[in-house]
Phi, psi and omega in degrees: 000140182271134177291157180292139178256176176299322178295319178302315181296319180296314181289326177293325175301321178294320177297321177297323176297319177297321178296318179295321176297319178298315179301319180296336178267003180085014178266153172302127189283085172238135179234150179220143177225139175245128180253141175212127178063026177089000180231161178279126177251350178201146178207138182201159170241168177305145177220027182299314181293312182301316183269345186062038188230116181294345179265002184277051173282155181307317182297316182296316180295315180296320179297317178298317179299314182296320179298318177297317183294320181271350175081027178183166184280341176275135182239061179293149179076009181258149171239133175254133178249126183225141184287339176225151179307130182299147175283174179303319179298312183289322176297323176296320178292323176298316176298310183299325181279354180061036177293134187284327187216141176239130173237124179228161181274266185279141173286156180239102182292342183264332185214010185297125183239027176233035176132338184276294176266318179229171175220066180298324185294337182231019181295119184296342180283344181269160185270003174221140179233142181251132174289135185239131173239101181271163169079015180280119186054041182299317181297316179296318180297314179295322181297320179299317178293314180301313180299318180299310183288327179291330179286346181259356182266000000 
């Protein structure tokens, strides 16, 4: 696993901003940013409530944006930054898009599929593997989620 760099921290801060925007819209505060060539090519927060779509996770939306921007479903040279460890669906989409690197904040004990419950991103049986850097701004990422859920109880 690669340690977090200054760029990782900067892009994760952007993912946290997307999570906060999602929370302001009443969505579970998860944010995702995709970097390519040193710049952000996609950014999204959860939109499940807004769209009434169970697949409208931040990662899925950002991957779709990046594919449109790069003109194809393969996303080589991309890093995805997510505030929480991707679920099985999102880890599967990261695999399918051939994203080279995943950086995430908080681990997800209930649905994490990048090393916690499952490890789709690095499963040796699959033909693509994603480099994973966990725990970048984990405390901040977890705090955004905690604040959101505590305000709803």
